[in-house]
Amino acid sequence: MEETPQPGCVLVDVARTGSGIFWMDSLDWNGKEAVHLGRSFPPHRFDRRVMWCDNLYPLRFRVQCDSRDEWVVVIRPLSTVRAR
């Protein structure tokens, strides 16, 4: 992220292609898992998680997947979501 979001909930949107295993975790200052965001997201699709961001450390993520997979992760403040 180019900007640190305000403290509070953020949306973590993941879009991916590929059928291999896909793991994603947020990391703390020491590179240790802070928030487990999921394992094996369904292939060829979009998924969304909500996580708490308290600004104690910058948002960093570890993504593990097959080298042939394509993926993108977008982080947005919860306030950007419209109510239905």
Coordinates of N, CA and C in Angstrom, one line a residue, residues 1 13 18 21 24 42 65 67 71 73 79:
M1 N 0.8 -1.2 0.0 CA 0.0 0.0 0.0 C 0.9 1.2 0.0
D13 N -9.1 -7.7 -0.7 CA -9.7 -8.4 -1.9 C -8.6 -9.1 -2.6
G18 N -5.5 -19.8 -11.5 CA -4.6 -21.0 -11.2 C -5.3 -21.9 -10.2
I21 N -2.3 -24.4 -4.7 CA -2.5 -23.9 -3.4 C -2.2 -22.4 -3.3
M24 N -2.2 -17.0 2.2 CA -2.0 -15.5 2.4 C -2.1 -15.2 3.9
P42 N -10.4 -20.5 -3.5 CA -10.9 -21.2 -4.7 C -10.2 -20.7 -5.9
C65 N 2.2 -19.3 -3.5 CA 1.3 -20.0 -4.5 C 2.2 -20.6 -5.6
S67 N 4.1 -20.8 -9.0 CA 4.7 -19.7 -9.7 C 4.0 -19.4 -11.0
W71 N -2.1 -13.3 -9.5 CA -3.0 -12.8 -8.5 C -2.8 -11.3 -8.2
V73 N -3.8 -8.4 -5.0 CA -4.4 -8.1 -3.7 C -4.7 -6.6 -3.6
S79 N -14.8 1.8 4.8 CA -15.7 2.9 4.5 C -15.9 3.1 3.0

